[in-house]
Structures are given as C-alpha cells and as structure tokens.
Amino acid sequence: MLINPKSVILENSYTKDYEKLYKDSIENPETFWGNIARELLWFKPWNKVLDWQYPYARWFVGGQTNIVYNALDRWLKTDVADKTALIWVSQDGTDEKYTYKQLNEEVCKFANGLKSLGVRKGDKITIYLPRIPEQLIAMLACLKIGAVHSVVYSGFSAEALKNRIEDAQAKVVVCSNAYPYGKKTVESLKNVQQALKDNKTFENVIVVERIKQTLDVGSLKIDKEVGDLKLENQPSSFQPQNPASNFQRQTSKYIWWHELVNKQDTICSTEIMEATDTAFILYTSGTTGKPKGIIHAHGGYQVGIYYTLKTVFDIQPDDIFWSTADAGWITGHSYILYAPLINGITTFVYEGTPDYPDIEIWWKLIEKYKITKFYTAPTAIRALMKFGEEPVKKHNLYSLKILGSVGEPINPEAWLWYFRNVGREQIPIMDTWWQTETGMFMITPVPSVGLKPGSAFKPFFGIEADVVDDKGNKVPLNKQGYLIIKKPWPAMFLDVYNNPERYKETYFEKISNVYFTGDSAKIDEDGYYWIMGRNDDVIKVSGHRLGSAELESAFVSNPKVAEAAVIGKPHEVKGESIKAFVILKHGVVPSEELKKELVLQVRMQIGPIATPDEIEFVEKLPKTRSGKIMRRVLKAQELGQPVGDVSTLED
Ligand code: WT7
C-alpha cells in the first residue's frame, strides 16, 4: 500500500525530488553538511567539516560555537525575540508562555545562579526534573556556561538516579520538591536525598518548588542562617541518617531555585565552545547491567537536529511544534528543546499524561493551542485507539499539518488509525527512526514522498544505511538483517562516557567499518526500510529502552533470588512487556506475595517504567556451556517459535 497525502503545502515542498536530493547529498556529504552548518552562527568557522578516524568522527573541527548561541542568542536582535518560544500547560490546564526574550532572561538568571555556586565550564550537572519550564531552562543554562548536563528522566527511581549521578560525578543536582502526576503526587526530593546519601562529591542541590508545601512532603524551608534544608513536619524518611556526621555536608547544600535566581542578573554571556566539546551526557540502557553515558557535542549535533527537524517537519515560521516526549529522553533533548529553538519556532509542552484529566486532553490541547506539527509514540497511539474514534472526532484538528512517530516500530493498524483520525487522511506521518546515539533522525520520510504504513521510508539526506548479515554483506531484498550506518553523520555521539572500550565493542567491532545500530530491518523492492526491532538484549517498553541485564540485576539483588532471566514479549499497547524467569534460593517458597515483592523491588531499583508484567518461578534456565543465559531460547519457547541453533546449549 502506498499512500500519497494530498496536502497542498507538501506538494510544494522542496523535498519532492527525494531521489535526486539524496544522491547529491551523499556524493559529497562534507559539502552537503558544510552548507547547512553555514545557516547557523559560529564564533569561529571550522577548518575541517569532518575528521573521520575510525571509529571516532569529529565534525566542524576548529569551529567554535554553542548550541545556546543558535537557540537563543541569535534571535535576540531579530523579530523572533518577541515570538513565543515555549508554551507550557500545567496539569490543571493553566498555561505559561515565554517569548524568546523572556526565555533567554530566565536562562541567564539560572546560568548566573549556577556560576554563583562555582559551576564552571566542563562541570557536570544532573537534572532530575519533571515536565516543567525549569527543566528546559536548566538545560539551556548549563550549555550556555559550558557545563555538561545529564538529564535523568523524573520517573527513574532513587537507585537509578544515584548510579547516574555517580557515573557522571555531578557537582550539582537540580530537582523539584514534588510534582503532580495524574492524581498522585511524586515526592521527587526524597529520591534525590536517598540517591545522595553516601555521595561525597556533590556540592549543591537546587530545588524547584513545584508544589507548595503539600502535607505529604512536609513543608520545606531553607534556614537562611546555615543555608540548611529543614523540614517542619518531618516525615521520618526525610531525616538525615546520621545527623551528626551529615551536618557538615548538609550545610548550605540545598537551595531553592526561586531564591537562587531572584538575585541574579538577566544578562549572561554565552561560553565559546569548541564544536567538538561535550554539550551533554544522556544515559541509555545497553546489554550490560550498567547504563551507557552517551556523549553529544555542541557543533555537529546542532547542525544535525536543526536540519532534520526543518526538513522532515517542513518547518515554517508560525509552527507550533508538540513533541509529547519528556525532555529526559533524547527525543526531548533534540526535538522538544534544541531543534525547535534553533529553528526559531514555538515548542509546546504539556505537563500531564495522555489520560489526565481525561483521554481527550491531547486532542483538546491541539485544538486550543492550534498545534501545527505533532510528534508522538506508537504506544500512545495504540493506547488512545482503544477509546475509539469518538474522542478524537469531536475536536477540530485542522491546524495540524504534519504528524510524526518515534520510539519503536509502528504497526500498520496504528499508523492507519493515526492517519485517518488525527491526520484526516490528508497529512503525512513521518515515522522517524533514530536513537540516543544518533542524536537526529536517520531513516525517515520527508514530506511529499509516498508512504507505506509501518515503514520508516529511506535514509535521510547525507545518511548512508544498509541491511547486512554478520559478515557485513548486503542481505537480499525483503530478508531480515542487521541495520547499519556506513558513514558518520553530524549528530553522531562522541563516545561512551568514561568507557571508550564499550563504545568500540558495542558499535564498531561487531561488523567492521560501520556503525552497528542494534536493530534488525528489511529493505523491500522499492528501497523502503522496515525496522523489525532490536537484535540485542534491549527491551522496548512503551518506546523506552531497558536492558535485560539491568532488569535481571534488579531481581537478583533480592536475597531470595538466586538467578533471573528477562525477556521482552509482544504487547498490544506497550510494544513489548517484561517477563522474568526467576530461580529462587534453596528453601525459599514461591508465592504470589513474593511475586509482588519482586515487582516492587524492580520498580524501586529502576522505576515504574520497568514494572515486570509476568514473573515465572523456574528450576532451571537454558545456558551455554560457558554459563551465559540464552534468553533467545527462553523467548522462542515462550512465544512458541522455533528455538533455532541450540548446539551451544549446556543441557
Ligand atoms: C531505539 C532507540 C530516538 C528517539 C526515541 C528512542 C527504536 C526508534 C523507531 C522507529 C522503529 C524505532 C529502535 C532504536 N526506534 N524509533 N521510528 N521505528 N524503531 O531512542 O531510547 O535511544 O531507542 O528505538 O529500536 O534502536 P532510544
């Protein structure tokens, strides 16, 4: 099935001649990307577009810039200064709008606040904030002064936060006291305090007062004399474990955001960064128990995200772009925050969940705020599909001009529902394939090409991809193989933080001379790519990446558990769900209670996104002779599929 949406705007798009533009772009990628980079501002131009020393690519070498220079500074002396940069809608429906000028002032104030605490270029800052304007302001402020942010999704547990703070050796943590999440209140500061319990190196915690003195949290107060964080109705879990020894460290470490920024100037100069300097670290799950810190740079990253958003979503000056992700994931970094601002448009953020206060909220917001471009995940579409067409049909969604999808393969049924009901069979869906590591869209349609529901179309301009076997040879058409990228791209990650070995092993040594994505795919007779999912031990739950090993170690940390193996199973809404096979220690009696305890344990260790759907107590697990659990065998058995080659199986 080939769908050609009839939208007039898109018929005029310059991307109409995809094949020719693509051919030109890969004939000389350096000229191609160099020309795009010149559309942005640089303090100093580069000497070399690309320095490729396998497996490291360095883009715009010798150039100096700063993402914030292009996201904010460049607009201040133009008409864009008074345009809305950010519309934020809270869970209770009130909104806040920031023009570019106002956003810049907030960013400067917070940047100056960070500086007043001694934060310098290169320092690491962990941002653990919910979907509130301060989350974006903090990110921009870090980059502005050359500090490196590591945003941790607010749904992660204290334990997951702790690991990420420690790996990055963060000097400052920015968080909120608590925040509303549907009908619940999440007490996020408690997680931070727990995460920092044994931390000797952090210097400050900056706390946004998202909720005024709720009873749950107790009323937080900063004692000005000692600058200490005090609780008036102290719930027990808030008390320092050992007040005497903690006193020194507690002193003046906790600061309210509003008190810090109040006294700050609204002007702050933007740090001049080398194009290849680190802008941020973002942790993502891999195949070992430890998440990887993916590093992105200022120069190439901004060029890649600027141009992909502009092209794929056909960006026009009056666009209001809504990506429903959270800035805690790469989608949020690239396409909620940086790319929309670099393109000078309005970005839209809704604090709440897709079903709060009711399941029509997204459609209501699109109608009310006249969203023009809407970017979401298949899991959300599948969840909303369950409520039928009525809730969508009630709303006038005519402001929409392009739709997008990301995070996991979109099944044709969900694609068509999205196209018919949200896209009124007229506007195209951009199914964008990319990763935390790639930073930008890699395989994606561009406006006005023919679409096949469920296919991510073909590689974007300047990107060379293929589907190969384990030797690196192209597989025949319509045969499944490994998705690889053959040449560097500008938003390519710099490295894995503190772990260059892992960078090489995971991405560049499985198949030589190419980037190994970890996904399987097929290419059809028209050259369209069909992404089939991960080929490593990464599970995609509602589009979020979770490593099997990470989940298993959460199970095994329970003293009653001897061993665990975790697999992903197809799930109607979530894409994949988590099933765990658990061997209990000798003498432990299996029970439903114990299952509940284990579910809770995993939630505590990783976060609610990692909640296992099924736990099965077993006596044995299939292993290789060297003792490695063969998850592939478990999965095949579970799904009733052929088990495949088991010659290495021990028993
Ligand atoms: C993995 C990367 C990139 C932003 C969100 C996820 C899967 C992503 C698609 C798509 C099929 C997709 C892949 C990829 N994925 N987009 N359009 N079609 N699969 O970022 O957490 O780094 O995950 O998400 O499996 O490897 P991430």
XYZ file of C-alpha atoms and ligand atoms in Angstrom:
678
model
C 0.000 0.000 0.000
C 1.392 3.386 -0.980
C -0.176 6.482 0.473
C 0.269 9.900 -1.058
C -1.326 12.522 1.150
C -2.855 15.318 -0.859
C -1.805 18.277 1.227
C -1.073 21.288 -0.988
C 1.640 22.659 1.250
C 3.562 19.454 0.951
C 3.289 19.256 -2.776
C 5.277 22.449 -2.853
C 7.933 21.101 -0.528
C 11.452 21.219 -1.888
C 11.893 17.630 -0.760
C 9.643 16.464 -3.587
C 12.555 15.162 -5.556
C 13.895 12.914 -2.813
C 15.929 10.615 -5.059
C 17.917 13.370 -6.696
C 18.453 15.334 -3.496
C 19.567 12.171 -1.739
C 22.016 11.272 -4.463
C 23.559 14.737 -4.401
C 23.779 14.706 -0.605
C 25.794 11.511 -0.395
C 28.070 12.220 -3.327
C 29.778 14.807 -1.230
C 28.470 14.714 2.328
C 31.053 17.171 3.604
C 29.956 19.863 1.180
C 26.362 18.989 1.913
C 26.667 19.295 5.708
C 29.071 22.226 5.457
C 26.465 24.236 3.550
C 23.845 23.501 6.173
C 26.208 24.409 9.006
C 26.674 27.815 7.402
C 22.981 28.529 8.036
C 23.863 28.635 11.751
C 26.073 31.021 13.741
C 29.653 30.245 14.651
C 32.013 32.313 16.783
C 34.745 30.998 14.530
C 34.362 28.925 11.342
C 35.732 25.382 11.164
C 38.884 24.291 9.355
C 37.575 20.861 8.510
C 33.997 19.633 8.157
C 34.789 16.046 9.121
C 37.738 14.329 10.701
C 36.954 10.600 10.492
C 39.390 8.373 12.296
C 37.520 5.170 12.646
C 35.659 4.751 14.961
C 35.731 8.387 16.001
C 34.189 11.161 13.929
C 34.808 14.784 14.807
C 32.681 17.361 12.984
C 33.431 21.019 12.226
C 36.888 20.740 13.707
C 38.401 24.079 14.690
C 34.975 25.721 14.662
C 33.667 27.492 17.734
C 30.030 27.789 18.669
C 27.492 26.991 21.395
C 24.082 25.381 20.952
C 22.592 28.235 23.002
C 24.205 30.780 20.704
C 21.954 29.372 17.979
C 18.939 28.500 20.123
C 18.579 31.846 21.894
C 21.257 34.497 21.289
C 20.841 34.640 17.539
C 17.168 35.610 17.870
C 17.501 38.413 20.378
C 18.142 41.168 17.876
C 15.522 39.897 15.417
C 11.715 39.833 15.254
C 11.823 36.372 16.731
C 12.744 37.883 20.123
C 9.085 38.681 20.832
C 7.729 35.455 19.432
C 6.648 32.674 21.787
C 9.460 30.197 22.292
C 7.698 27.980 24.815
C 4.086 27.318 25.692
C 3.767 25.263 28.828
C 0.462 23.879 30.022
C 0.231 22.540 33.536
C -1.751 19.505 34.521
C -4.553 21.690 35.831
C -4.825 23.475 32.492
C -3.211 26.831 33.252
C -0.551 27.930 30.806
C 2.658 29.935 30.790
C 4.137 31.482 27.677
C 7.728 32.605 27.281
C 8.898 34.717 24.386
C 12.446 34.121 23.163
C 13.452 37.235 25.084
C 11.806 36.080 28.300
C 13.145 32.561 27.994
C 16.610 33.981 27.465
C 16.293 36.051 30.635
C 15.256 33.046 32.694
C 18.138 31.072 31.255
C 20.597 33.862 32.029
C 19.359 34.147 35.595
C 19.736 30.459 36.237
C 23.106 30.379 34.446
C 24.317 33.193 36.687
C 22.922 31.321 39.672
C 24.938 28.238 38.710
C 28.026 30.383 38.301
C 27.475 31.914 41.736
C 27.687 28.390 43.131
C 31.033 27.916 41.445
C 29.868 25.905 38.432
C 32.406 26.177 35.633
C 32.852 25.019 32.049
C 33.021 21.232 31.916
C 31.289 20.640 35.273
C 28.550 18.007 35.236
C 25.028 18.859 36.360
C 22.334 16.231 36.871
C 18.851 17.496 36.055
C 16.091 15.400 37.627
C 13.031 17.483 36.899
C 9.523 16.720 35.726
C 7.977 18.346 32.634
C 8.061 21.943 33.835
C 9.661 25.016 32.226
C 12.583 24.847 34.663
C 13.598 21.520 33.108
C 14.254 23.257 29.789
C 15.634 26.422 31.370
C 18.145 24.395 33.377
C 19.311 22.517 30.281
C 19.849 25.703 28.305
C 21.577 27.382 31.253
C 24.081 24.543 31.566
C 25.055 24.667 27.912
C 25.216 28.439 27.976
C 28.036 28.382 30.510
C 29.690 25.314 29.016
C 28.585 22.999 31.818
C 27.524 19.489 30.797
C 24.002 18.386 31.627
C 22.941 14.865 32.332
C 19.161 14.783 32.384
C 17.649 11.873 34.265
C 14.013 11.118 33.474
C 11.901 12.025 36.507
C 10.272 8.581 36.535
C 13.555 6.878 37.405
C 13.979 5.602 40.946
C 16.442 6.817 43.586
C 18.752 3.918 42.776
C 18.836 4.636 39.041
C 19.377 8.316 39.786
C 22.200 7.503 42.177
C 24.060 5.455 39.558
C 23.730 8.219 37.003
C 24.825 10.970 39.413
C 27.834 8.926 40.442
C 28.901 7.882 36.965
C 28.847 11.498 35.789
C 30.372 12.768 39.060
C 27.789 15.504 39.065
C 28.617 18.571 41.096
C 25.069 19.916 41.235
C 21.667 18.219 41.121
C 18.578 20.161 40.027
C 15.243 18.683 41.097
C 11.755 19.582 42.285
C 10.398 19.145 45.774
C 7.458 17.143 44.470
C 5.236 17.185 41.408
C 1.728 16.216 40.357
C 1.405 13.103 38.225
C -2.209 12.424 37.383
C -3.996 12.092 40.675
C -0.786 11.292 42.502
C 1.978 13.416 43.921
C 5.507 12.225 43.319
C 7.892 13.187 46.078
C 10.970 13.522 43.972
C 13.172 15.273 46.515
C 13.054 12.149 48.648
C 14.603 10.216 45.788
C 17.349 12.794 45.471
C 18.121 12.695 49.166
C 18.298 8.939 49.057
C 20.463 8.989 45.947
C 22.908 11.378 47.577
C 23.060 9.634 50.939
C 26.606 8.361 50.557
C 27.731 10.836 47.947
C 30.843 12.714 48.994
C 31.410 14.792 45.894
C 28.213 16.682 45.113
C 28.165 20.324 46.111
C 24.609 21.585 45.738
C 21.023 20.576 45.179
C 18.783 23.200 43.622
C 15.111 22.575 44.373
C 12.214 23.880 42.301
C 9.128 24.369 44.409
C 6.628 22.813 42.017
C 4.129 22.110 44.755
C 3.625 24.485 47.630
C 4.002 22.788 50.982
C 1.977 19.680 50.497
C 1.196 17.645 53.539
C 2.856 14.625 52.005
C 6.201 16.257 51.658
C 6.139 18.273 54.797
C 6.917 21.930 54.468
C 10.363 22.512 53.179
C 12.210 25.507 54.399
C 15.661 26.770 53.829
C 17.161 28.015 57.011
C 18.954 31.142 55.919
C 21.401 31.157 58.817
C 23.032 27.886 57.937
C 21.561 27.525 54.485
C 20.435 24.110 55.531
C 17.403 22.278 54.246
C 14.969 21.830 57.086
C 11.663 20.123 57.247
C 8.997 21.366 59.525
C 6.675 18.364 59.750
C 9.495 15.968 59.192
C 8.304 12.654 57.827
C 10.694 10.032 59.104
C 12.227 9.227 55.739
C 13.355 12.797 55.402
C 15.573 12.784 58.451
C 19.261 12.547 57.736
C 20.507 9.064 58.516
C 23.264 10.293 60.738
C 22.664 13.945 61.526
C 25.968 14.473 63.285
C 28.253 13.321 60.512
C 25.984 14.733 57.844
C 25.831 18.176 59.330
C 28.902 19.466 57.595
C 27.741 18.288 54.204
C 24.151 19.353 54.684
C 25.104 22.903 55.364
C 24.171 25.229 52.506
C 23.870 22.394 50.072
C 20.158 22.668 49.414
C 18.942 25.826 47.729
C 15.562 26.844 46.441
C 15.554 27.621 42.732
C 13.471 30.787 43.216
C 15.809 32.130 45.873
C 18.850 31.424 43.753
C 17.557 33.135 40.608
C 15.894 36.068 42.348
C 19.083 37.943 42.909
C 20.611 37.183 39.507
C 21.201 39.385 36.517
C 19.236 38.790 33.289
C 22.369 39.058 31.195
C 24.955 36.321 30.968
C 27.494 35.822 28.232
C 27.468 32.589 26.286
C 30.583 30.489 26.644
C 32.559 29.991 23.455
C 32.825 26.237 22.936
C 34.835 24.163 20.511
C 32.483 22.429 18.068
C 33.769 19.110 19.419
C 33.333 19.986 23.113
C 30.812 17.925 25.085
C 27.390 19.515 25.360
C 25.625 16.793 27.317
C 25.621 13.211 28.536
C 22.476 11.125 28.325
C 22.300 7.663 29.849
C 20.667 4.851 27.950
C 20.307 1.117 28.527
C 22.506 -1.341 26.769
C 23.198 -5.031 27.037
C 25.102 -4.947 30.326
C 23.689 -4.037 33.718
C 25.193 -0.557 33.598
C 23.618 2.225 31.506
C 25.860 3.947 28.988
C 26.542 7.669 29.115
C 26.096 8.809 25.522
C 28.071 12.000 24.839
C 26.995 14.635 22.310
C 28.947 17.682 21.142
C 27.907 21.292 20.520
C 28.816 21.670 16.835
C 27.731 18.658 14.815
C 24.719 17.920 16.986
C 23.150 21.338 16.454
C 23.618 21.088 12.685
C 22.061 17.621 12.515
C 18.994 18.340 14.642
C 18.389 21.768 13.112
C 18.290 20.441 9.577
C 16.400 17.204 10.233
C 13.565 18.975 12.049
C 13.421 21.703 9.442
C 13.207 19.248 6.572
C 11.201 16.354 7.941
C 8.575 18.525 9.625
C 8.649 21.160 6.885
C 9.251 23.901 9.450
C 7.533 27.246 8.820
C 7.909 30.397 10.939
C 4.446 30.115 12.519
C 4.782 26.491 13.562
C 3.779 25.302 16.998
C 5.572 22.023 17.458
C 4.440 19.494 20.023
C 6.582 16.512 20.821
C 4.817 14.558 23.543
C 8.052 13.034 24.842
C 9.793 14.101 28.034
C 12.977 16.133 27.870
C 14.504 13.336 29.935
C 14.891 11.282 26.737
C 16.815 12.096 23.565
C 13.575 12.913 21.728
C 13.063 15.700 24.213
C 16.639 16.978 24.051
C 16.700 17.120 20.276
C 13.110 17.861 19.296
C 11.321 19.424 22.266
C 14.079 21.797 23.149
C 17.085 22.391 20.927
C 15.910 21.899 17.338
C 12.665 23.902 17.667
C 14.551 26.828 19.214
C 17.375 26.672 16.680
C 14.632 26.835 14.032
C 13.059 29.830 15.801
C 9.609 28.279 16.275
C 7.312 27.672 19.252
C 7.693 24.483 21.218
C 4.790 23.148 23.247
C 4.991 21.179 26.485
C 2.139 19.580 28.419
C 2.940 18.601 31.967
C 0.389 15.823 32.283
C -0.075 12.314 30.968
C -2.162 11.456 27.845
C -5.056 10.321 30.038
C -5.172 13.128 32.550
C -7.566 14.787 33.322
C -9.258 12.640 30.667
C -8.417 10.760 27.492
C -9.351 13.686 25.250
C -6.745 16.009 26.686
C -4.286 15.730 23.759
C -6.959 16.488 21.177
C -8.263 19.363 23.288
C -4.785 20.838 23.518
C -4.146 20.509 19.781
C -7.409 22.322 19.126
C -6.932 25.021 21.741
C -3.305 25.860 21.004
C -3.531 25.260 17.253
C -0.643 22.832 17.187
C 0.723 22.541 13.644
C 3.175 19.645 13.969
C 2.553 16.744 16.329
C 5.151 14.117 17.197
C 4.346 11.129 19.397
C 4.981 7.428 20.004
C 3.176 4.322 18.702
C 2.454 3.163 22.242
C 0.457 6.343 22.923
C -1.463 5.964 19.680
C -2.309 2.361 20.491
C -3.438 3.329 23.992
C -5.678 6.138 22.677
C -7.017 3.945 19.856
C -8.650 1.769 22.490
C -11.126 4.543 23.230
C -12.355 4.575 19.659
C -12.713 7.406 17.184
C -15.300 9.492 19.045
C -12.964 11.300 21.436
C -10.749 12.448 18.541
C -13.518 13.202 16.064
C -15.094 15.654 18.485
C -12.207 18.047 18.086
C -11.165 20.357 15.327
C -7.633 19.295 14.462
C -7.377 21.290 11.246
C -4.354 23.238 12.487
C -2.271 20.070 12.100
C -0.063 19.866 9.029
C 2.348 17.017 9.755
C 2.350 14.103 12.181
C 5.291 12.126 13.486
C 6.021 8.820 15.186
C 9.094 7.618 17.071
C 10.423 5.127 19.584
C 9.520 1.727 18.184
C 8.103 0.229 15.016
C 4.567 1.467 14.361
C 2.207 -1.312 13.333
C 0.198 -0.555 10.168
C -3.067 -0.684 12.099
C -1.970 2.094 14.482
C -0.466 4.036 11.555
C -3.767 3.986 9.665
C -5.788 4.927 12.719
C -3.472 7.895 13.340
C -3.635 8.869 9.657
C -7.435 8.647 9.416
C -8.470 10.123 12.704
C -5.771 12.615 13.570
C -4.457 13.267 10.080
C -7.935 13.335 8.401
C -6.364 11.221 5.600
C -4.599 14.302 4.320
C -1.481 14.893 6.252
C 1.529 12.641 6.220
C 3.072 10.706 9.091
C 6.812 10.942 9.477
C 7.911 7.645 11.021
C 11.363 8.703 12.191
C 13.890 6.004 13.067
C 16.796 7.126 15.210
C 18.496 6.555 18.566
C 20.008 8.278 21.583
C 23.370 7.621 19.916
C 22.427 9.103 16.545
C 21.034 12.290 18.113
C 18.989 13.061 14.988
C 16.540 11.392 12.567
C 18.355 8.867 10.367
C 15.764 6.855 8.483
C 12.632 8.840 7.885
C 10.263 10.022 5.219
C 10.420 13.633 4.089
C 7.222 15.491 3.195
C 5.590 14.584 -0.100
C 7.140 11.165 -0.623
C 4.830 8.166 -0.911
C 4.341 6.448 2.423
C 3.869 2.816 3.347
C 2.202 2.347 6.740
C 4.747 0.687 9.028
C 7.837 1.615 7.022
C 10.219 4.401 8.077
C 10.880 5.116 4.358
C 14.567 5.513 3.458
C 17.747 7.107 4.831
C 17.659 10.854 5.332
C 19.819 13.135 3.173
C 23.513 12.642 3.854
C 22.918 9.276 5.592
C 24.141 6.002 4.141
C 22.491 2.943 5.652
C 22.128 -0.712 4.745
C 20.895 -4.079 5.946
C 23.608 -6.736 6.153
C 24.487 -10.164 7.537
C 27.017 -10.782 10.318
C 29.904 -10.549 7.853
C 28.741 -7.170 6.642
C 27.398 -8.394 3.301
C 24.180 -6.949 1.977
C 21.244 -9.314 2.501
C 18.763 -9.952 -0.341
C 15.675 -7.738 -0.644
C 12.927 -8.456 1.883
C 15.296 -10.539 4.022
C 15.897 -9.550 7.612
C 19.411 -8.472 8.603
C 21.354 -6.017 10.756
C 20.667 -2.344 10.253
C 23.942 -0.466 9.916
C 25.080 3.070 9.096
C 28.025 3.267 6.751
C 29.327 6.813 7.184
C 29.482 9.299 10.052
C 26.687 11.858 10.437
C 26.900 15.254 12.163
C 24.881 14.494 15.322
C 26.800 11.259 15.882
C 27.713 10.708 19.554
C 31.300 11.396 20.558
C 31.852 8.437 22.843
C 30.515 6.494 25.814
C 31.330 8.495 28.926
C 34.248 7.009 30.836
C 34.099 3.898 28.687
C 35.703 4.104 25.244
C 36.059 0.300 25.208
C 32.332 -0.074 25.330
C 31.969 2.463 22.521
C 34.159 0.374 20.271
C 32.807 -3.039 21.243
C 29.125 -2.205 21.108
C 29.010 -0.131 17.981
C 32.073 -0.613 15.841
C 33.510 -4.085 16.288
C 30.523 -6.327 15.627
C 30.789 -5.550 11.913
C 33.926 -3.800 10.785
C 33.964 -0.304 9.352
C 30.336 0.525 10.014
C 28.127 1.717 12.885
C 26.123 -1.190 14.306
C 22.683 0.052 15.374
C 21.466 -2.983 17.348
C 18.271 -3.073 15.249
C 17.116 -5.582 12.663
C 15.483 -4.445 9.446
C 14.435 -5.373 5.909
C 14.601 -3.382 2.701
C 11.782 -4.001 0.213
C 11.740 -3.928 -3.583
C 11.096 -0.161 -3.569
C 14.025 0.511 -1.270
C 11.776 1.163 1.742
C 13.164 0.208 5.174
C 11.096 -1.861 7.580
C 12.514 -1.766 11.107
C 11.887 -5.065 12.903
C 13.102 -4.213 16.423
C 16.219 -4.795 18.490
C 18.587 -7.684 17.863
C 20.384 -7.345 21.196
C 19.108 -7.802 24.731
C 17.426 -4.435 24.849
C 13.675 -4.451 25.522
C 11.493 -1.586 24.310
C 8.674 -0.980 26.755
C 6.412 1.842 25.580
C 9.324 3.035 23.485
C 11.701 3.148 26.461
C 14.907 1.212 26.329
C 15.536 -1.269 29.131
C 18.447 -3.685 29.248
C 17.673 -7.308 30.170
C 20.810 -7.444 32.292
C 19.834 -4.291 34.135
C 16.437 -5.788 34.953
C 17.958 -9.112 35.966
C 20.322 -7.478 38.392
C 17.374 -5.722 39.995
C 15.767 -9.145 40.582
C 18.940 -10.753 41.825
C 19.520 -8.007 44.369
C 16.655 -9.556 46.336
C 18.225 -12.034 48.793
C 15.585 -14.653 47.986
C 16.561 -14.778 44.320
C 19.346 -16.976 43.005
C 19.099 -16.182 39.303
C 16.868 -14.376 36.858
C 16.437 -14.073 33.096
C 14.314 -11.402 31.496
C 12.799 -11.279 28.030
C 10.525 -8.912 26.096
C 7.168 -10.250 24.890
C 4.966 -8.600 22.275
C 2.335 -6.423 23.946
C -0.734 -4.819 22.366
C -0.178 -1.337 23.741
C 3.349 -1.199 25.122
C 5.008 -2.814 22.116
C 6.901 -5.111 24.439
C 6.259 -6.204 28.012
C 8.670 -7.656 30.535
C 8.612 -11.314 31.510
C 11.037 -12.635 34.103
C 12.039 -16.235 34.808
C 13.282 -16.461 38.364
C 15.144 -19.207 40.208
C 14.671 -18.865 43.952
C 17.338 -19.669 46.504
C 17.210 -23.046 48.149
C 14.364 -23.307 50.643
C 12.508 -20.180 49.548
C 8.846 -20.934 48.941
C 7.370 -19.444 45.759
C 4.209 -17.380 46.308
C 2.068 -14.635 44.799
C 3.254 -12.410 47.639
C 6.839 -12.931 46.618
C 5.973 -12.016 43.028
C 4.531 -8.741 44.273
C 7.615 -8.126 46.343
C 9.829 -8.649 43.304
C 7.748 -6.339 41.140
C 8.124 -3.669 43.794
C 11.834 -4.309 44.012
C 12.327 -3.709 40.288
C 10.207 -0.562 40.420
C 12.308 0.709 43.312
C 15.567 -0.086 41.610
C 14.806 1.238 38.125
C 11.443 2.957 38.114
C 7.781 2.398 37.232
C 8.615 2.111 33.505
C 10.401 -1.150 34.327
C 7.439 -2.816 36.041
C 7.510 -6.520 35.106
C 4.258 -7.865 33.664
C 4.893 -11.518 34.395
C 7.099 -13.479 36.735
C 7.501 -17.232 36.483
C 9.399 -19.239 39.088
C 11.536 -21.890 37.419
C 14.043 -24.544 38.472
C 16.477 -24.092 35.657
C 17.444 -21.657 32.915
C 18.835 -22.528 29.478
C 22.540 -21.730 29.464
C 25.532 -22.059 27.227
C 28.402 -24.247 28.382
C 30.192 -21.109 29.460
C 27.255 -20.249 31.705
C 25.596 -17.469 29.731
C 21.808 -17.435 29.900
C 20.303 -17.994 26.446
C 17.448 -15.509 26.535
C 16.794 -16.207 22.882
C 15.817 -19.793 23.731
C 13.522 -18.670 26.532
C 11.865 -16.206 24.241
C 11.325 -18.710 21.441
C 9.839 -21.192 23.915
C 7.595 -18.577 25.437
C 6.300 -17.459 22.045
C 6.048 -20.973 20.661
C 8.564 -20.264 17.930
C 11.360 -22.479 16.595
C 14.201 -22.436 19.099
C 16.894 -22.282 16.405
C 20.508 -23.306 16.853
C 20.986 -24.786 20.314
C 24.310 -26.529 19.728
C 25.915 -24.366 22.400
C 23.223 -25.188 24.937
C 24.595 -26.946 28.009
C 21.562 -29.119 28.700
C 15.711 2.503 19.505
C 16.416 3.717 20.049
C 15.150 8.026 19.064
C 14.192 8.508 19.984
C 13.475 7.547 20.837
C 14.149 6.261 21.164
C 13.756 2.081 18.308
C 13.204 4.385 17.489
C 11.939 3.943 15.775
C 11.096 3.901 14.631
C 11.226 1.565 14.719
C 12.369 2.732 16.338
C 14.897 1.313 17.701
C 16.124 2.102 18.132
N 13.145 3.039 17.407
N 12.485 4.940 16.522
N 10.646 5.005 14.041
N 10.779 2.678 14.144
N 12.010 1.548 15.801
O 15.503 6.401 21.437
O 15.761 5.074 23.521
O 17.741 5.560 22.042
O 15.967 3.935 21.356
O 14.320 2.781 19.408
O 14.923 0.035 18.240
O 17.311 1.348 18.154
P 16.304 5.259 22.155
